[in-house]
């Protein structure tokens, strides 16, 4: 790895200057040296077709720092983001703003996975079938049909009055498996094909990481045509890539995939093979086998090693039964494939599912770890690579282009070793820019004294009690983030009782009461709420201003050592003579903690307290390494300093001294 801090480019410095085009286009624009330096490093990497790994602290303005040189480069650019929300923000707000400010005649396109677009063929077919679990789902499908007739894009995000998780969407969209491709009778009306055509013609294409890797691996969603023509790939929120890539470079068979196949097969049989009663029976058999497999695996939201489960006779029998039923269905569909393109597609899907299931049952392959994941009503069988580094190196070598990896959390105290090793980027240029925010003046980090060890039974209750002192002082306006769902639920229960007992009327929200976006909207609107949450609120959450002034983290976010993929990777590292804790677990925890801590200060005017309730930060030697990766906040061990911090802010008119539910509204 080489440091990449080129001298600021004069042309870029003029663009980011106080009297430059961005300042004229963006209200409240401020000159940030870090932003100009990052833009110069990105421009140099694009010019040299190099690989750049760039960490930019909160407030650097990394989006503009990569968009400006990318648009000025004149080549075709793919920008990939961590979520569809960020994707929409880039496409609808940031890209048009920068393009217009620079007066660059670049065309832009938005490309999502096919499940985000209404499929006219499946919508029409399933509406005609009229097989709905409720009248409400039938009404929702009718609304989707009306939307599809009027929409230019078919993008489901534009239809807000049908919930994201509504079953009707499954009947109105396609998957990679059930898409009929060029044989579809509604091809001319296909929204996916239109989005692909727009992407192929555009200068800048905005995708998300799941789509990027699905396409890079499966060559299905249009990327097989996009990548060869692309001069620059920019991967924002790049800290998510190792986990995302691991999923796509492996294989998965799920009960949901089997049930989707059964649903689509039943619909095709109804149209093209009503006379074949035996096929209906085989479909029902595969449905039963898929549901029986879920029942054979205990628990939910769990990740279990395959080797441990295979010692249970019930699990082995359920996998074998599913394998047999899918194989029988595949043979029957192969005999019916000539009756319709839909049945031919179902036959191909059944054969593919059967082949993957057989490979999974065959046992460990070199470099793969097999594991099982449970959800509330589904189960998935995974085979995941122990390392994606060599696989990803091949992607980098596939053609001469620039690759930009950027995030606020890629390094541990400036060291990119873990990330570069995971992604196969050892020869990349690296650069790190600190946040321009004044953390020393505006933020306080407290590790309270006297807390029990984090693995003790009383730890969660002690966290809530310590947090309550800070919550009183802050007037609510707090996130309480926990590393496990069990701790989150226990904390919510205790906090509700303590708030009620002390007569504190702060609105109490908890993850699971609604979607993340709905909870955040309520939190912002209330102004003095307390939100209790877990992993899904550790990143990608932006609450600016006084509505969030306190972030409480219960313990250092070490990944659970019994996670099957992590356990296999740690074992492989130990066999190579490395120290798995120092080389992998510790830097992973430091990066995850930096993500959680990053929720606090989102703007230069924000003030607040970060309360980390894990005594290991100060009692263990490795705590210093973790602390060094956090922003340079003032530090204390005393809760009295937290109370004083908020008291001084209130006295200065920066925050309310007290807050009630009515004031929050």
XYZ file of C-alpha atoms in Angstrom:
665
model
C 0.000 0.000 0.000
C 1.155 3.527 -0.751
C 0.053 6.817 0.771
C -1.945 8.962 -1.676
C -1.895 12.624 -0.673
C -1.100 14.523 -3.885
C -0.802 18.302 -3.826
C -4.228 19.925 -4.292
C -5.135 20.262 -7.943
C -5.445 23.964 -8.879
C -8.533 23.379 -11.029
C -10.237 21.428 -8.246
C -9.223 24.002 -5.637
C -10.988 26.674 -7.732
C -14.135 24.547 -7.965
C -14.228 24.021 -4.179
C -13.255 27.614 -3.384
C -15.456 30.071 -1.469
C -16.285 31.854 -4.727
C -16.367 28.732 -6.873
C -19.272 27.053 -8.698
C -20.155 24.742 -5.800
C -20.380 27.659 -3.371
C -22.742 29.418 -5.773
C -24.913 26.289 -6.124
C -25.004 25.000 -2.519
C -26.477 27.083 0.290
C -24.128 27.239 3.274
C -21.191 25.716 1.373
C -17.924 25.840 3.326
C -14.370 25.380 2.106
C -12.805 22.266 3.639
C -9.140 21.510 2.861
C -9.781 17.794 3.416
C -12.399 17.807 0.670
C -10.043 19.409 -1.853
C -7.253 16.971 -0.924
C -9.559 13.977 -1.305
C -10.848 15.236 -4.659
C -7.234 15.592 -5.830
C -6.415 12.026 -4.746
C -9.509 10.705 -6.547
C -8.626 12.676 -9.686
C -5.088 11.249 -9.641
C -6.397 7.690 -9.258
C -8.840 8.179 -12.152
C -6.077 9.637 -14.318
C -3.687 6.753 -13.506
C -6.390 4.051 -13.532
C -5.241 3.163 -10.043
C -6.901 1.682 -6.939
C -7.506 4.156 -4.097
C -8.757 3.290 -0.590
C -9.830 6.541 1.081
C -11.205 7.097 4.572
C -12.879 10.467 5.059
C -14.253 11.455 8.451
C -17.793 12.721 8.931
C -18.191 16.189 7.454
C -15.369 15.891 4.917
C -17.883 16.010 2.083
C -16.654 12.839 0.408
C -19.646 12.621 -1.960
C -18.712 15.872 -3.720
C -15.021 14.962 -3.385
C -15.480 11.957 -5.650
C -18.318 13.255 -7.849
C -16.469 16.358 -9.046
C -13.375 14.564 -10.429
C -15.526 11.714 -11.724
C -17.739 14.077 -13.739
C -14.739 16.047 -14.983
C -12.962 12.875 -16.130
C -15.267 12.494 -19.135
C -15.326 8.704 -18.911
C -18.076 6.271 -17.979
C -18.465 5.998 -14.205
C -20.267 3.493 -11.979
C -21.041 4.699 -8.451
C -22.146 2.012 -5.995
C -23.624 2.839 -2.577
C -24.491 0.876 0.531
C -28.270 1.254 0.406
C -31.073 2.060 -1.989
C -31.800 5.181 0.101
C -28.302 6.536 -0.544
C -28.649 5.478 -4.168
C -31.794 7.592 -4.570
C -30.143 10.537 -2.781
C -27.148 10.433 -5.122
C -29.257 10.159 -8.248
C -31.991 12.646 -7.376
C -30.048 15.277 -5.412
C -26.236 15.144 -5.331
C -25.403 14.194 -8.918
C -27.736 16.718 -10.603
C -26.537 19.464 -8.256
C -22.815 18.875 -8.976
C -23.393 18.312 -12.689
C -25.327 21.564 -13.041
C -22.801 23.503 -10.944
C -19.935 22.287 -13.134
C -21.988 22.690 -16.330
C -20.883 19.243 -17.462
C -23.151 17.635 -20.107
C -23.116 14.212 -18.416
C -26.105 11.881 -18.522
C -26.958 9.920 -15.370
C -28.984 6.772 -14.761
C -30.268 4.833 -11.770
C -30.098 1.030 -11.880
C -31.548 -1.180 -9.148
C -32.084 -4.898 -8.823
C -35.004 -6.283 -10.812
C -37.090 -6.825 -7.658
C -37.356 -3.020 -7.403
C -39.273 -2.737 -10.677
C -42.817 -3.799 -11.467
C -42.870 -6.734 -13.900
C -45.831 -6.356 -16.312
C -45.831 -10.088 -17.107
C -45.929 -11.371 -13.521
C -48.298 -8.600 -12.440
C -50.798 -9.514 -15.162
C -50.486 -13.248 -14.580
C -50.848 -13.082 -10.790
C -53.698 -10.574 -10.961
C -55.566 -12.982 -13.243
C -54.918 -15.871 -10.842
C -56.616 -13.945 -7.989
C -54.907 -16.070 -5.319
C -54.437 -13.650 -2.411
C -54.086 -14.194 1.311
C -56.398 -11.244 2.036
C -58.591 -8.641 0.386
C -56.071 -6.008 1.399
C -53.359 -7.708 -0.665
C -55.735 -7.825 -3.651
C -56.389 -4.090 -3.271
C -52.644 -3.427 -3.027
C -52.011 -5.373 -6.211
C -54.667 -3.284 -7.955
C -52.897 -0.101 -6.781
C -49.603 -1.449 -8.114
C -51.282 -2.192 -11.462
C -52.599 1.385 -11.676
C -49.152 2.711 -10.758
C -47.500 0.585 -13.476
C -49.827 1.982 -16.129
C -48.913 5.564 -15.218
C -45.244 5.259 -14.225
C -42.323 5.958 -16.527
C -39.888 3.899 -14.436
C -41.914 1.217 -12.618
C -39.654 1.840 -9.594
C -41.555 0.601 -6.537
C -39.968 3.302 -4.317
C -42.248 5.788 -6.111
C -45.386 4.074 -4.773
C -45.350 4.996 -1.090
C -48.865 3.824 -0.191
C -48.022 0.125 -0.631
C -45.703 -0.998 2.210
C -42.257 -2.285 1.252
C -42.944 -5.647 2.878
C -46.408 -6.136 1.350
C -46.892 -9.591 -0.167
C -48.394 -7.950 -3.250
C -44.930 -6.842 -4.351
C -43.895 -10.486 -4.678
C -46.737 -10.969 -7.163
C -45.871 -7.803 -9.088
C -42.096 -8.168 -9.523
C -39.692 -10.703 -10.957
C -36.531 -12.385 -9.729
C -33.430 -13.484 -11.577
C -34.792 -17.013 -11.436
C -38.318 -16.440 -12.766
C -37.592 -13.726 -15.356
C -38.330 -14.994 -18.872
C -35.726 -12.695 -20.406
C -35.863 -12.250 -24.171
C -38.723 -14.769 -24.398
C -41.087 -12.658 -22.265
C -44.290 -11.702 -24.112
C -44.262 -8.282 -22.359
C -40.600 -7.527 -23.117
C -41.355 -4.212 -24.852
C -43.015 -2.918 -21.647
C -40.294 -4.226 -19.293
C -39.149 -1.593 -16.790
C -35.970 -3.550 -15.996
C -34.929 -3.568 -19.644
C -35.631 0.162 -19.918
C -33.481 0.841 -16.833
C -30.686 -1.273 -18.342
C -30.856 0.582 -21.660
C -30.709 3.917 -19.842
C -27.709 2.690 -17.821
C -25.842 1.511 -20.901
C -26.325 4.898 -22.561
C -25.504 7.019 -19.487
C -22.174 8.562 -18.526
C -22.734 7.968 -14.799
C -24.668 4.981 -13.444
C -25.723 4.728 -9.785
C -26.136 1.203 -8.400
C -25.983 -0.399 -4.935
C -23.523 -2.949 -3.563
C -25.908 -5.908 -3.725
C -26.628 -5.224 -7.373
C -22.972 -4.582 -8.142
C -21.843 -7.931 -6.757
C -24.833 -9.867 -8.028
C -24.007 -8.572 -11.470
C -20.259 -8.962 -11.188
C -20.736 -12.608 -10.190
C -23.873 -13.629 -12.075
C -23.443 -11.378 -15.122
C -27.197 -10.964 -15.112
C -28.442 -7.467 -14.369
C -26.663 -5.573 -17.136
C -23.283 -5.157 -15.429
C -21.715 -7.677 -17.826
C -22.190 -4.939 -20.423
C -21.583 -1.975 -18.126
C -18.248 -2.982 -16.567
C -16.245 -3.462 -19.774
C -17.223 0.033 -20.941
C -16.545 1.599 -17.540
C -13.494 3.785 -16.835
C -14.081 4.320 -13.104
C -15.805 2.383 -10.329
C -16.549 4.299 -7.110
C -17.666 2.209 -4.127
C -19.082 4.429 -1.375
C -19.806 3.038 2.116
C -17.068 0.583 1.180
C -16.782 -0.845 4.704
C -19.838 -2.985 3.838
C -18.149 -4.684 0.880
C -16.368 -7.634 2.562
C -19.610 -9.055 3.973
C -21.652 -8.306 0.842
C -19.027 -9.802 -1.455
C -18.734 -12.927 0.698
C -22.420 -13.671 0.178
C -22.284 -13.237 -3.584
C -19.045 -15.113 -4.126
C -20.569 -18.072 -2.304
C -23.775 -20.055 -2.857
C -27.129 -20.048 -1.093
C -30.195 -22.280 -1.187
C -33.166 -21.103 0.869
C -36.617 -22.382 1.691
C -37.907 -19.089 0.292
C -36.346 -19.815 -3.106
C -38.045 -23.210 -3.169
C -41.416 -21.726 -2.190
C -41.072 -19.025 -4.871
C -40.367 -21.751 -7.425
C -43.417 -23.678 -6.265
C -45.638 -20.595 -6.488
C -44.458 -19.762 -10.005
C -44.684 -23.386 -11.130
C -48.256 -23.705 -9.858
C -49.234 -20.589 -11.806
C -47.576 -21.862 -15.012
C -49.149 -25.302 -14.638
C -52.557 -23.669 -14.264
C -52.086 -21.974 -17.649
C -50.100 -24.480 -19.704
C -50.502 -27.946 -18.113
C -53.810 -28.268 -16.296
C -54.035 -31.889 -17.352
C -50.893 -32.966 -15.464
C -52.143 -33.686 -11.964
C -48.905 -35.404 -10.910
C -46.956 -32.128 -11.285
C -49.334 -30.392 -8.862
C -48.627 -33.119 -6.328
C -44.870 -32.661 -6.774
C -45.219 -28.917 -6.226
C -47.106 -29.526 -2.977
C -44.436 -32.033 -1.938
C -41.639 -29.502 -2.465
C -43.597 -26.842 -0.534
C -44.026 -29.212 2.412
C -40.345 -30.196 2.315
C -39.260 -26.525 2.340
C -41.451 -25.751 5.360
C -40.340 -28.939 7.125
C -36.718 -27.868 6.735
C -37.491 -24.599 8.544
C -39.167 -26.555 11.347
C -36.110 -28.800 11.640
C -33.823 -25.886 12.567
C -34.381 -24.376 16.037
C -34.564 -20.661 16.795
C -34.772 -17.592 14.589
C -32.351 -14.867 13.513
C -29.529 -17.347 14.158
C -26.389 -18.397 12.270
C -25.429 -22.023 12.882
C -22.533 -24.192 11.731
C -23.628 -26.922 9.328
C -21.376 -29.479 11.017
C -23.213 -29.036 14.315
C -26.671 -29.290 12.731
C -25.783 -32.349 10.695
C -25.376 -34.306 13.913
C -29.126 -33.876 14.385
C -31.003 -36.658 12.521
C -34.068 -34.465 11.988
C -32.065 -31.807 10.130
C -30.281 -34.312 7.909
C -33.552 -36.018 7.036
C -35.206 -32.682 6.222
C -32.371 -31.609 3.880
C -32.435 -35.006 2.157
C -36.217 -34.806 1.746
C -35.966 -31.315 0.216
C -33.198 -32.469 -2.122
C -35.337 -35.402 -3.273
C -38.502 -33.372 -3.741
C -36.730 -30.644 -5.751
C -35.069 -33.303 -7.920
C -38.443 -34.954 -8.607
C -40.011 -31.609 -9.471
C -37.082 -30.807 -11.784
C -37.533 -34.080 -13.690
C -41.268 -33.523 -14.076
C -40.774 -29.942 -15.288
C -38.103 -31.003 -17.757
C -40.713 -33.236 -19.404
C -43.171 -30.305 -19.582
C -40.703 -27.597 -20.599
C -41.821 -27.474 -24.234
C -45.365 -26.484 -23.302
C -44.455 -22.880 -22.443
C -41.486 -20.614 -21.883
C -42.679 -20.159 -18.297
C -42.516 -23.899 -17.601
C -39.121 -24.104 -19.315
C -37.882 -21.351 -16.998
C -39.257 -23.180 -13.948
C -37.520 -26.349 -15.119
C -34.184 -24.512 -15.318
C -34.689 -23.030 -11.857
C -35.556 -26.392 -10.338
C -32.475 -27.990 -11.898
C -30.248 -25.154 -10.614
C -31.702 -25.319 -7.096
C -31.276 -29.078 -7.072
C -27.643 -28.847 -8.194
C -26.812 -26.262 -5.514
C -28.566 -28.292 -2.838
C -26.684 -31.433 -3.852
C -23.359 -29.540 -3.714
C -24.217 -28.194 -0.282
C -25.052 -31.681 1.011
C -21.832 -33.116 -0.441
C -19.779 -31.430 2.267
C -16.987 -28.914 2.667
C -15.115 -27.719 -0.396
C -11.674 -26.196 -0.051
C -11.927 -22.576 1.016
C -15.674 -22.685 1.764
C -17.514 -22.786 5.067
C -21.056 -24.171 5.189
C -23.572 -22.684 7.581
C -27.291 -22.246 8.143
C -29.227 -19.026 8.749
C -32.693 -18.912 10.258
C -35.372 -16.245 9.921
C -38.875 -16.120 11.367
C -40.423 -18.222 8.583
C -37.460 -19.231 6.425
C -34.095 -20.960 6.493
C -31.070 -20.591 4.196
C -28.178 -22.967 3.541
C -24.995 -21.021 2.751
C -21.539 -21.916 1.456
C -19.295 -18.873 1.976
C -15.647 -18.358 0.963
C -13.205 -18.112 3.865
C -11.541 -15.275 1.936
C -12.683 -13.164 -0.993
C -9.304 -11.496 -1.533
C -8.118 -13.669 -4.418
C -11.564 -13.647 -6.065
C -11.773 -9.861 -5.882
C -8.232 -9.443 -7.209
C -9.470 -11.126 -10.388
C -12.275 -8.545 -10.644
C -9.725 -5.738 -10.320
C -7.542 -7.281 -13.012
C -10.408 -7.782 -15.467
C -9.767 -4.457 -17.229
C -7.806 -1.208 -16.898
C -9.935 1.169 -14.862
C -9.820 3.229 -11.675
C -11.313 1.800 -8.471
C -12.185 4.161 -5.600
C -13.141 2.639 -2.217
C -14.337 5.202 0.319
C -16.066 5.345 3.689
C -15.798 7.085 7.059
C -14.645 3.794 8.611
C -12.024 1.734 6.771
C -8.942 2.090 8.984
C -7.993 1.573 12.610
C -5.938 4.558 13.783
C -4.872 5.127 10.176
C -3.998 1.474 9.511
C -5.791 -0.011 6.466
C -4.250 -3.475 6.891
C -7.417 -5.358 7.813
C -9.549 -3.899 5.027
C -6.869 -4.206 2.359
C -6.220 -7.821 3.332
C -9.909 -8.757 3.246
C -10.466 -7.209 -0.189
C -7.158 -8.129 -1.832
C -6.086 -4.462 -2.065
C -2.569 -4.745 -0.644
C -1.084 -2.735 -3.555
C -3.681 0.047 -3.427
C -3.038 3.701 -2.730
C -4.443 4.716 0.674
C -5.368 8.049 2.214
C -7.070 9.157 5.412
C -8.638 12.536 6.226
C -9.864 13.459 9.686
C -13.263 15.076 10.147
C -13.199 18.893 10.012
C -15.602 19.027 12.965
C -14.293 20.388 16.289
C -14.848 17.283 18.414
C -12.686 18.588 21.261
C -15.005 21.558 21.757
C -18.345 19.975 20.901
C -18.240 16.365 22.115
C -17.501 14.431 25.277
C -16.623 10.730 25.546
C -17.484 9.129 28.880
C -16.580 5.608 30.039
C -18.392 5.546 33.403
C -16.640 4.162 36.478
C -17.905 1.167 38.406
C -19.702 -0.691 35.638
C -19.653 -4.508 35.751
C -17.876 -6.590 33.122
C -19.842 -6.730 29.858
C -20.401 -10.510 30.033
C -22.024 -10.323 33.467
C -25.754 -10.801 34.013
C -26.140 -7.376 35.617
C -24.378 -5.401 32.887
C -27.431 -4.347 30.834
C -29.290 -3.068 33.894
C -26.182 -1.126 34.934
C -25.963 0.413 31.449
C -29.561 1.635 31.690
C -28.975 3.083 35.150
C -25.868 4.961 33.989
C -27.630 6.092 30.832
C -30.585 7.429 32.825
C -28.350 10.005 34.523
C -27.213 11.208 31.105
C -30.766 11.101 29.675
C -32.036 13.359 32.463
C -29.243 15.822 31.750
C -29.731 15.761 27.969
C -33.518 16.075 28.176
C -34.008 12.806 26.291
C -32.734 13.172 22.711
C -30.797 9.913 22.931
C -29.901 6.736 21.093
C -29.194 3.654 23.198
C -27.409 1.164 20.934
C -26.930 -2.459 21.963
C -24.815 -5.228 20.488
C -27.491 -7.933 20.899
C -31.262 -8.067 20.526
C -31.569 -9.703 23.949
C -29.784 -6.786 25.631
C -31.866 -4.317 23.609
C -35.141 -5.886 24.778
C -34.009 -6.054 28.404
C -32.834 -2.426 28.298
C -36.129 -1.246 26.798
C -38.072 -3.036 29.519
C -35.961 -1.587 32.346
C -35.798 1.908 30.868
C -39.585 2.041 30.430
C -40.016 1.150 34.113
C -37.398 3.651 35.294
C -38.764 6.521 33.184
C -42.283 5.871 34.443
C -41.107 5.507 38.051
C -39.161 8.762 37.934
C -41.965 10.658 36.209
C -39.917 11.396 33.099
C -42.149 11.856 30.073
C -39.625 11.332 27.304
C -41.153 9.371 24.416
C -39.571 5.894 24.353
C -39.125 4.214 20.970
C -37.737 0.755 20.290
C -36.457 -0.958 17.171
C -39.159 -3.210 15.730
C -42.102 -0.883 16.383
C -41.970 0.139 12.731
C -39.591 0.463 9.827
C -36.257 2.162 10.451
C -37.252 5.166 8.332
C -40.568 5.544 10.187
C -38.859 5.348 13.589
C -36.279 7.946 12.569
C -39.006 10.261 11.293
C -40.826 9.987 14.634
C -37.572 10.493 16.551
C -36.761 13.697 14.655
C -40.317 15.032 14.921
C -40.623 14.438 18.677
C -37.415 16.297 19.451
C -36.839 14.733 22.906
C -37.308 11.007 22.306
C -35.174 8.081 23.478
C -34.617 5.306 20.938
C -33.457 1.836 22.010
C -31.997 -0.114 19.103
C -29.417 -2.638 17.938
C -27.230 -3.267 14.893
C -29.451 -1.764 12.184
C -29.124 1.723 13.755
C -25.325 1.625 14.113
C -24.741 2.973 10.601
C -26.484 4.808 7.787
C -28.512 6.891 10.254
C -28.281 10.679 10.037
C -30.001 12.799 12.720
C -28.654 16.346 12.696
C -29.245 19.023 15.300
C -30.385 18.831 18.895
C -32.841 15.951 18.418
C -29.881 13.585 18.969
C -27.422 14.778 21.609
C -26.575 11.566 23.457
C -25.411 8.208 22.096
C -25.059 5.318 24.549
C -23.257 2.127 23.455
C -23.499 -0.846 25.780
C -20.267 -2.676 24.920
C -17.486 -3.047 22.396
C -19.022 -4.621 19.281
C -16.919 -7.780 19.018
C -18.541 -10.198 16.591
C -19.924 -13.291 18.369
C -17.139 -15.925 18.310
C -19.672 -18.707 17.667
C -20.622 -17.184 14.302
C -19.768 -20.060 11.929
C -18.066 -17.970 9.236
C -16.059 -15.946 11.759
C -15.068 -19.082 13.693
C -13.793 -20.730 10.497
C -11.836 -17.626 9.492
C -10.257 -17.293 12.934
C -9.281 -20.949 12.892
C -7.680 -20.539 9.454
C -5.734 -17.483 10.661
C -4.480 -19.344 13.731
C -3.265 -22.208 11.529
C -1.237 -19.674 9.531
C 0.420 -18.500 12.752
C -1.431 -15.177 13.045
C -3.076 -13.847 16.202
C -6.794 -13.849 15.258
C -7.784 -11.443 18.021
C -5.202 -8.763 17.259
C -5.245 -9.209 13.486
C -9.005 -9.529 12.927
C -11.399 -9.323 15.871
C -9.938 -6.185 17.459
C -9.750 -4.037 14.296
C -13.229 -5.237 13.259
C -14.623 -4.125 16.621
C -12.818 -0.763 16.396
C -14.294 -0.061 12.962
C -17.803 -1.100 14.078
C -17.534 1.091 17.194
C -16.452 4.022 15.028
C -19.623 3.509 12.975
C -21.827 3.615 16.084
C -19.996 6.628 17.502
C -20.450 8.386 14.167
C -24.183 8.756 14.808
C -23.511 11.553 17.335
C -21.896 14.495 15.509
C -23.373 14.911 12.021
C -22.911 18.656 11.531
C -20.410 21.288 12.603
C -22.992 22.816 14.956
C -23.889 19.519 16.658
C -22.926 18.970 20.309
C -23.265 15.825 22.341
C -22.008 13.034 24.568
C -20.860 9.538 23.635
C -21.336 7.156 26.570
C -19.529 3.813 26.124
C -20.412 1.473 28.970
C -17.613 -1.061 28.546
C -14.834 -0.899 31.163
C -12.489 -2.844 28.854
C -11.841 0.422 26.995
C -9.716 1.567 29.960
C -8.911 -1.685 31.781
C -7.430 -3.691 28.880
C -4.282 -2.779 26.924
C -6.130 -3.094 23.604
C -8.549 -0.376 24.708
C -5.978 2.269 23.811
C -5.919 1.056 20.208
C -9.708 1.303 19.991
C -9.773 4.749 21.597
C -7.171 5.933 19.086
C -9.564 5.094 16.244
C -12.363 7.314 17.632
C -12.702 11.045 16.920
C -10.616 13.282 19.257
C -13.317 13.993 21.853
C -12.626 15.142 25.388
C -12.647 12.121 27.710
C -13.932 11.515 31.208
C -14.846 8.685 33.578
C -17.334 10.783 35.566
C -21.074 11.003 34.890
C -20.987 14.359 36.723
C -19.011 15.729 33.770
C -21.794 14.587 31.445
C -24.360 16.447 33.535
C -22.133 19.529 33.534
C -21.658 19.315 29.757
C -25.388 19.514 29.135
C -25.796 22.153 31.864
C -23.251 24.417 30.201
C -24.931 23.911 26.831
C -28.328 24.817 28.286
C -26.914 27.885 30.007
C -25.449 29.013 26.682
C -28.846 28.586 25.040
C -27.637 25.682 22.915
C -29.994 23.081 24.408
C -33.193 23.100 26.476
C -32.708 22.661 30.227
C -35.688 20.329 30.419
C -37.900 18.647 27.911
C -41.332 17.128 28.163
C -43.414 15.188 25.723
C -45.472 18.250 24.861
C -42.392 20.423 24.293
C -40.975 17.722 22.015
C -44.045 17.948 19.851
